[in-house]
PDB file of C-alpha atoms in Angstrom:
ATOM      1  CA  MET A   3      34.198  46.437  34.473  1.00  0.00           C
ATOM      2  CA  PRO A   4      30.901  48.142  35.452  1.00  0.00           C
ATOM      3  CA  PRO A   5      29.046  50.193  32.784  1.00  0.00           C
ATOM      4  CA  ALA A   6      29.734  53.902  32.627  1.00  0.00           C
ATOM      5  CA  PRO A   7      27.464  56.111  34.675  1.00  0.00           C
ATOM      6  CA  GLY A   8      24.268  56.906  32.909  1.00  0.00           C
ATOM      7  CA  THR A   9      24.304  53.732  30.779  1.00  0.00           C
ATOM      8  CA  PRO A  10      20.915  52.094  30.828  1.00  0.00           C
ATOM      9  CA  PRO A  11      20.747  48.663  32.412  1.00  0.00           C
ATOM     10  CA  PRO A  12      20.452  45.692  30.041  1.00  0.00           C
ATOM     11  CA  SER A  13      16.966  44.688  29.095  1.00  0.00           C
ATOM     12  CA  ALA A  14      15.298  41.888  31.035  1.00  0.00           C
ATOM     13  CA  ALA A  15      15.754  39.491  28.123  1.00  0.00           C
ATOM     14  CA  GLN A  16      19.526  40.061  28.258  1.00  0.00           C
ATOM     15  CA  GLN A  17      19.696  39.550  32.012  1.00  0.00           C
ATOM     16  CA  LEU A  18      17.794  36.213  32.169  1.00  0.00           C
ATOM     17  CA  PRO A  19      19.091  33.002  30.621  1.00  0.00           C
ATOM     18  CA  VAL A  20      16.913  31.768  27.810  1.00  0.00           C
ATOM     19  CA  PRO A  21      14.838  28.815  29.049  1.00  0.00           C
ATOM     20  CA  VAL A  22      15.454  25.604  27.275  1.00  0.00           C
ATOM     21  CA  GLU A  23      12.314  23.692  26.763  1.00  0.00           C
ATOM     22  CA  SER A  24      12.794  20.290  28.322  1.00  0.00           C
ATOM     23  CA  PRO A  25      10.879  17.276  27.177  1.00  0.00           C
ATOM     24  CA  GLU A  26       7.979  16.089  29.154  1.00  0.00           C
ATOM     25  CA  GLU A  27       8.790  14.054  32.254  1.00  0.00           C
ATOM     26  CA  PHE A  28       7.615  10.447  31.834  1.00  0.00           C
ATOM     27  CA  THR A  29       8.299   7.006  33.201  1.00  0.00           C
ATOM     28  CA  ALA A  30       8.377   3.503  31.743  1.00  0.00           C
ATOM     29  CA  THR A  31       4.796   3.209  33.154  1.00  0.00           C
ATOM     30  CA  ASP A  32       3.676   6.099  30.966  1.00  0.00           C
ATOM     31  CA  ARG A  33       5.280   4.578  27.912  1.00  0.00           C
ATOM     32  CA  GLU A  34       3.759   1.153  28.637  1.00  0.00           C
ATOM     33  CA  PHE A  35       0.360   2.681  29.143  1.00  0.00           C
ATOM     34  CA  ALA A  36       0.556   4.441  25.826  1.00  0.00           C
ATOM     35  CA  GLN A  37       1.704   1.278  23.997  1.00  0.00           C
ATOM     36  CA  ASP A  38      -0.905  -0.915  25.660  1.00  0.00           C
ATOM     37  CA  LEU A  39      -3.754   1.532  25.248  1.00  0.00           C
ATOM     38  CA  ARG A  40      -2.829   2.299  21.604  1.00  0.00           C
ATOM     39  CA  ASN A  41      -3.026  -1.460  20.814  1.00  0.00           C
ATOM     40  CA  VAL A  42      -6.393  -1.833  22.674  1.00  0.00           C
ATOM     41  CA  GLN A  43      -7.794   1.255  20.911  1.00  0.00           C
ATOM     42  CA  GLN A  44      -6.440   0.000  17.492  1.00  0.00           C
ATOM     43  CA  GLN A  45      -8.207  -3.280  18.082  1.00  0.00           C
ATOM     44  CA  MET A  46     -11.442  -1.324  18.760  1.00  0.00           C
ATOM     45  CA  VAL A  47     -10.960   0.452  15.491  1.00  0.00           C
ATOM     46  CA  GLU A  48     -10.497  -2.819  13.602  1.00  0.00           C
ATOM     47  CA  LEU A  49     -13.488  -4.486  15.274  1.00  0.00           C
ATOM     48  CA  SER A  50     -15.617  -1.422  14.571  1.00  0.00           C
ATOM     49  CA  LEU A  51     -14.731  -1.663  10.899  1.00  0.00           C
ATOM     50  CA  LEU A  52     -15.627  -5.359  11.039  1.00  0.00           C
ATOM     51  CA  ALA A  53     -19.011  -4.422  12.453  1.00  0.00           C
ATOM     52  CA  GLU A  54     -19.841  -2.476   9.224  1.00  0.00           C
ATOM     53  CA  ARG A  55     -19.503  -5.705   7.305  1.00  0.00           C
ATOM     54  CA  ASN A  56     -20.714  -8.490   9.664  1.00  0.00           C
ATOM     55  CA  ALA A  57     -23.254  -6.841  12.003  1.00  0.00           C
ATOM     56  CA  GLN A  58     -26.983  -7.400  11.718  1.00  0.00           C
ATOM     57  CA  SER A  59     -28.230  -4.566  13.923  1.00  0.00           C
ATOM     58  CA  ALA A  60     -28.294  -0.993  12.567  1.00  0.00           C
ATOM     59  CA  GLU A  61     -27.968   0.250  16.224  1.00  0.00           C
ATOM     60  CA  LEU A  62     -24.798  -1.744  16.686  1.00  0.00           C
ATOM     61  CA  LYS A  63     -23.382  -0.266  13.454  1.00  0.00           C
ATOM     62  CA  GLN A  64     -24.083   3.244  14.882  1.00  0.00           C
ATOM     63  CA  VAL A  65     -22.344   2.427  18.178  1.00  0.00           C
ATOM     64  CA  ALA A  66     -19.431   0.883  16.222  1.00  0.00           C
ATOM     65  CA  GLY A  67     -19.139   4.146  14.282  1.00  0.00           C
ATOM     66  CA  ARG A  68     -18.909   6.200  17.457  1.00  0.00           C
ATOM     67  CA  ILE A  69     -16.344   3.838  18.956  1.00  0.00           C
ATOM     68  CA  HIS A  70     -14.360   3.876  15.763  1.00  0.00           C
ATOM     69  CA  GLN A  71     -14.221   7.684  15.752  1.00  0.00           C
ATOM     70  CA  ALA A  72     -13.197   8.030  19.426  1.00  0.00           C
ATOM     71  CA  ALA A  73     -10.703   5.102  19.388  1.00  0.00           C
ATOM     72  CA  GLY A  74      -9.128   6.330  16.124  1.00  0.00           C
ATOM     73  CA  SER A  75      -8.580   9.794  17.710  1.00  0.00           C
ATOM     74  CA  ARG A  76      -6.896   8.195  20.710  1.00  0.00           C
ATOM     75  CA  VAL A  77      -4.702   6.013  18.417  1.00  0.00           C
ATOM     76  CA  SER A  78      -3.518   9.153  16.619  1.00  0.00           C
ATOM     77  CA  ALA A  79      -2.745  10.966  19.907  1.00  0.00           C
ATOM     78  CA  LEU A  80      -0.922   7.964  21.382  1.00  0.00           C
ATOM     79  CA  ASN A  81       1.151   7.416  18.227  1.00  0.00           C
ATOM     80  CA  ALA A  82       2.192  11.121  18.314  1.00  0.00           C
ATOM     81  CA  TRP A  83       3.174  10.972  21.894  1.00  0.00           C
ATOM     82  CA  LEU A  84       5.075   7.678  21.459  1.00  0.00           C
ATOM     83  CA  THR A  85       6.965   9.257  18.474  1.00  0.00           C
ATOM     84  CA  THR A  86       7.862  12.288  20.561  1.00  0.00           C
ATOM     85  CA  VAL A  87       9.248  10.312  23.424  1.00  0.00           C
ATOM     86  CA  ALA A  88      10.806   7.455  21.304  1.00  0.00           C
ATOM     87  CA  SER A  89      14.316   8.765  21.514  1.00  0.00           C
ATOM     88  CA  GLN A  90      14.068   9.972  25.091  1.00  0.00           C
ATOM     89  CA  GLN A  91      15.076   8.085  28.204  1.00  0.00           C
ATOM     90  CA  SER A  92      12.267   7.599  30.707  1.00  0.00           C
ATOM     91  CA  GLY A  93      12.707   8.827  34.264  1.00  0.00           C
ATOM     92  CA  SER A  94      12.583   5.284  35.713  1.00  0.00           C
ATOM     93  CA  ALA A  95      14.703   2.224  35.922  1.00  0.00           C
ATOM     94  CA  PRO A  96      14.310  -0.534  33.335  1.00  0.00           C
ATOM     95  CA  GLU A  97      11.338  -2.750  34.013  1.00  0.00           C
ATOM     96  CA  GLU A  98      11.686  -6.098  35.730  1.00  0.00           C
ATOM     97  CA  GLU A  99      12.122  -9.149  33.546  1.00  0.00           C
ATOM     98  CA  GLY A 100       9.190 -11.512  33.225  1.00  0.00           C
ATOM     99  CA  THR A 101       6.582  -8.814  32.704  1.00  0.00           C
ATOM    100  CA  PRO A 102       4.397  -9.074  29.485  1.00  0.00           C
ATOM    101  CA  PRO A 103       5.896  -7.195  26.543  1.00  0.00           C
ATOM    102  CA  ALA A 104       4.656  -3.642  26.312  1.00  0.00           C
ATOM    103  CA  GLY A 105       1.642  -3.359  24.007  1.00  0.00           C
ATOM    104  CA  THR A 106       0.167  -6.765  24.725  1.00  0.00           C
ATOM    105  CA  GLU A 107      -1.813  -5.890  27.882  1.00  0.00           C
ATOM    106  CA  GLY A 108      -5.557  -5.633  27.391  1.00  0.00           C
ATOM    107  CA  VAL A 109      -5.888  -6.789  23.796  1.00  0.00           C
ATOM    108  CA  LEU A 110      -8.142  -9.698  22.843  1.00  0.00           C
ATOM    109  CA  PRO A 111      -6.563 -13.044  21.969  1.00  0.00           C
ATOM    110  CA  GLU A 112      -6.048 -13.517  18.259  1.00  0.00           C
ATOM    111  CA  GLN A 113      -8.283 -16.596  18.254  1.00  0.00           C
ATOM    112  CA  GLN A 114     -11.277 -14.473  19.493  1.00  0.00           C
ATOM    113  CA  VAL A 115     -10.609 -11.869  16.785  1.00  0.00           C
ATOM    114  CA  GLN A 116     -10.382 -14.484  14.132  1.00  0.00           C
ATOM    115  CA  GLN A 117     -13.643 -16.058  15.265  1.00  0.00           C
ATOM    116  CA  LEU A 118     -15.370 -12.572  14.986  1.00  0.00           C
ATOM    117  CA  GLN A 119     -13.986 -12.195  11.426  1.00  0.00           C
ATOM    118  CA  THR A 120     -15.844 -15.285  10.354  1.00  0.00           C
ATOM    119  CA  THR A 121     -19.119 -14.750  12.204  1.00  0.00           C
ATOM    120  CA  THR A 122     -22.094 -12.707  10.876  1.00  0.00           C
ATOM    121  CA  GLY A 123     -25.567 -11.668  11.816  1.00  0.00           C
ATOM    122  CA  ALA A 124     -27.118 -11.948  15.276  1.00  0.00           C
ATOM    123  CA  ALA A 125     -24.214 -14.282  16.492  1.00  0.00           C
ATOM    124  CA  PHE A 126     -21.688 -11.659  15.452  1.00  0.00           C
ATOM    125  CA  ASP A 127     -23.687  -8.919  17.163  1.00  0.00           C
ATOM    126  CA  GLN A 128     -23.542 -10.665  20.516  1.00  0.00           C
ATOM    127  CA  GLN A 129     -19.889 -11.680  20.198  1.00  0.00           C
ATOM    128  CA  TRP A 130     -18.936  -8.229  19.103  1.00  0.00           C
ATOM    129  CA  LYS A 131     -20.797  -6.675  22.020  1.00  0.00           C
ATOM    130  CA  GLN A 132     -19.020  -8.846  24.502  1.00  0.00           C
ATOM    131  CA  ALA A 133     -15.604  -8.205  22.941  1.00  0.00           C
ATOM    132  CA  MET A 134     -16.173  -4.466  22.984  1.00  0.00           C
ATOM    133  CA  LEU A 135     -17.252  -4.581  26.636  1.00  0.00           C
ATOM    134  CA  THR A 136     -14.062  -6.453  27.415  1.00  0.00           C
ATOM    135  CA  LEU A 137     -11.956  -3.928  25.528  1.00  0.00           C
ATOM    136  CA  GLN A 138     -13.708  -1.100  27.289  1.00  0.00           C
ATOM    137  CA  THR A 139     -13.014  -2.671  30.679  1.00  0.00           C
ATOM    138  CA  ASN A 140      -9.338  -3.233  29.713  1.00  0.00           C
ATOM    139  CA  SER A 141      -9.021   0.341  28.603  1.00  0.00           C
ATOM    140  CA  PHE A 142     -10.479   1.489  31.852  1.00  0.00           C
ATOM    141  CA  GLN A 143      -8.036  -0.644  33.874  1.00  0.00           C
ATOM    142  CA  LEU A 144      -5.077   0.682  31.858  1.00  0.00           C
ATOM    143  CA  ALA A 145      -6.315   4.238  32.445  1.00  0.00           C
ATOM    144  CA  GLN A 146      -6.769   3.654  36.213  1.00  0.00           C
ATOM    145  CA  ALA A 147      -3.191   2.260  36.410  1.00  0.00           C
ATOM    146  CA  GLU A 148      -1.896   5.410  34.561  1.00  0.00           C
ATOM    147  CA  LEU A 149      -3.782   7.675  36.944  1.00  0.00           C
ATOM    148  CA  ASP A 150      -2.471   5.752  39.949  1.00  0.00           C
ATOM    149  CA  GLU A 151       1.171   5.391  38.814  1.00  0.00           C
ATOM    150  CA  GLY A 152       1.874   7.575  35.737  1.00  0.00           C
ATOM    151  CA  THR A 153       3.629  10.961  35.757  1.00  0.00           C
ATOM    152  CA  SER A 154       3.169  12.260  32.184  1.00  0.00           C
ATOM    153  CA  ASP A 155       0.677  15.062  32.217  1.00  0.00           C
ATOM    154  CA  GLN A 156      -0.379  14.324  28.673  1.00  0.00           C
ATOM    155  CA  MET A 157      -0.989  10.612  29.342  1.00  0.00           C
ATOM    156  CA  ARG A 158      -2.780  11.331  32.657  1.00  0.00           C
ATOM    157  CA  THR A 159      -5.058  13.781  30.872  1.00  0.00           C
ATOM    158  CA  LEU A 160      -5.790  11.187  28.195  1.00  0.00           C
ATOM    159  CA  ALA A 161      -6.540   8.577  30.940  1.00  0.00           C
ATOM    160  CA  GLN A 162      -8.905  10.961  32.666  1.00  0.00           C
ATOM    161  CA  GLU A 163     -10.781  11.694  29.426  1.00  0.00           C
ATOM    162  CA  LEU A 164     -11.018   7.936  28.735  1.00  0.00           C
ATOM    163  CA  VAL A 165     -12.441   7.261  32.222  1.00  0.00           C
ATOM    164  CA  GLY A 166     -14.897  10.109  31.768  1.00  0.00           C
ATOM    165  CA  GLN A 167     -16.160   8.759  28.434  1.00  0.00           C
ATOM    166  CA  GLN A 168     -16.290   5.204  29.626  1.00  0.00           C
ATOM    167  CA  GLN A 169     -19.725   5.205  31.210  1.00  0.00           C
ATOM    168  CA  GLY A 170     -21.401   6.579  28.095  1.00  0.00           C
ATOM    169  CA  THR A 171     -19.804   3.989  25.849  1.00  0.00           C
ATOM    170  CA  ILE A 172     -20.563   1.125  28.184  1.00  0.00           C
ATOM    171  CA  ALA A 173     -24.185   2.356  28.433  1.00  0.00           C
ATOM    172  CA  ASP A 174     -24.437   2.413  24.634  1.00  0.00           C
ATOM    173  CA  LEU A 175     -23.116  -1.194  24.433  1.00  0.00           C
ATOM    174  CA  ASN A 176     -25.395  -2.415  27.136  1.00  0.00           C
ATOM    175  CA  ALA A 177     -28.404  -0.826  25.420  1.00  0.00           C
ATOM    176  CA  LEU A 178     -27.806  -2.973  22.371  1.00  0.00           C
ATOM    177  CA  PRO A 179     -30.135  -5.984  21.996  1.00  0.00           C
TER     178      PRO A 179
END
């Protein structure tokens, strides 16, 4: 039944349905990127802490501190995103069998990490620098893949930031003796 003449129309809030906030759209590619990058960044944090103990060069320790801070921040952001999407279904089909388990792409082999743990002085400095350059390259490749194939706005933004900061970090590492 229509309202009586002279009855004011309902407010705009009453006329429109209340929007339900939907979770961010993401794919298995986004989730794998987050897992893999988190593990690479976590390894950077661990190796940066190792540099505080085993490095000879004060410059290397300073670079390690900057890497530790940036990587730690990324690990926190990635953990938060992964927690948020943990119970959500991605917008893509299950991945093909035979692909490496999520989270293992880009990390250094355990043997290389163990060798760094037992090395000190100038030898450590050179091995650490090479390990970090490898991890930086691996992070860049993961970020590029996310930018090429990912759909999550949050993960694509993180990937863009990582790519933007990459040159400075690599320049810092290459400037080390």
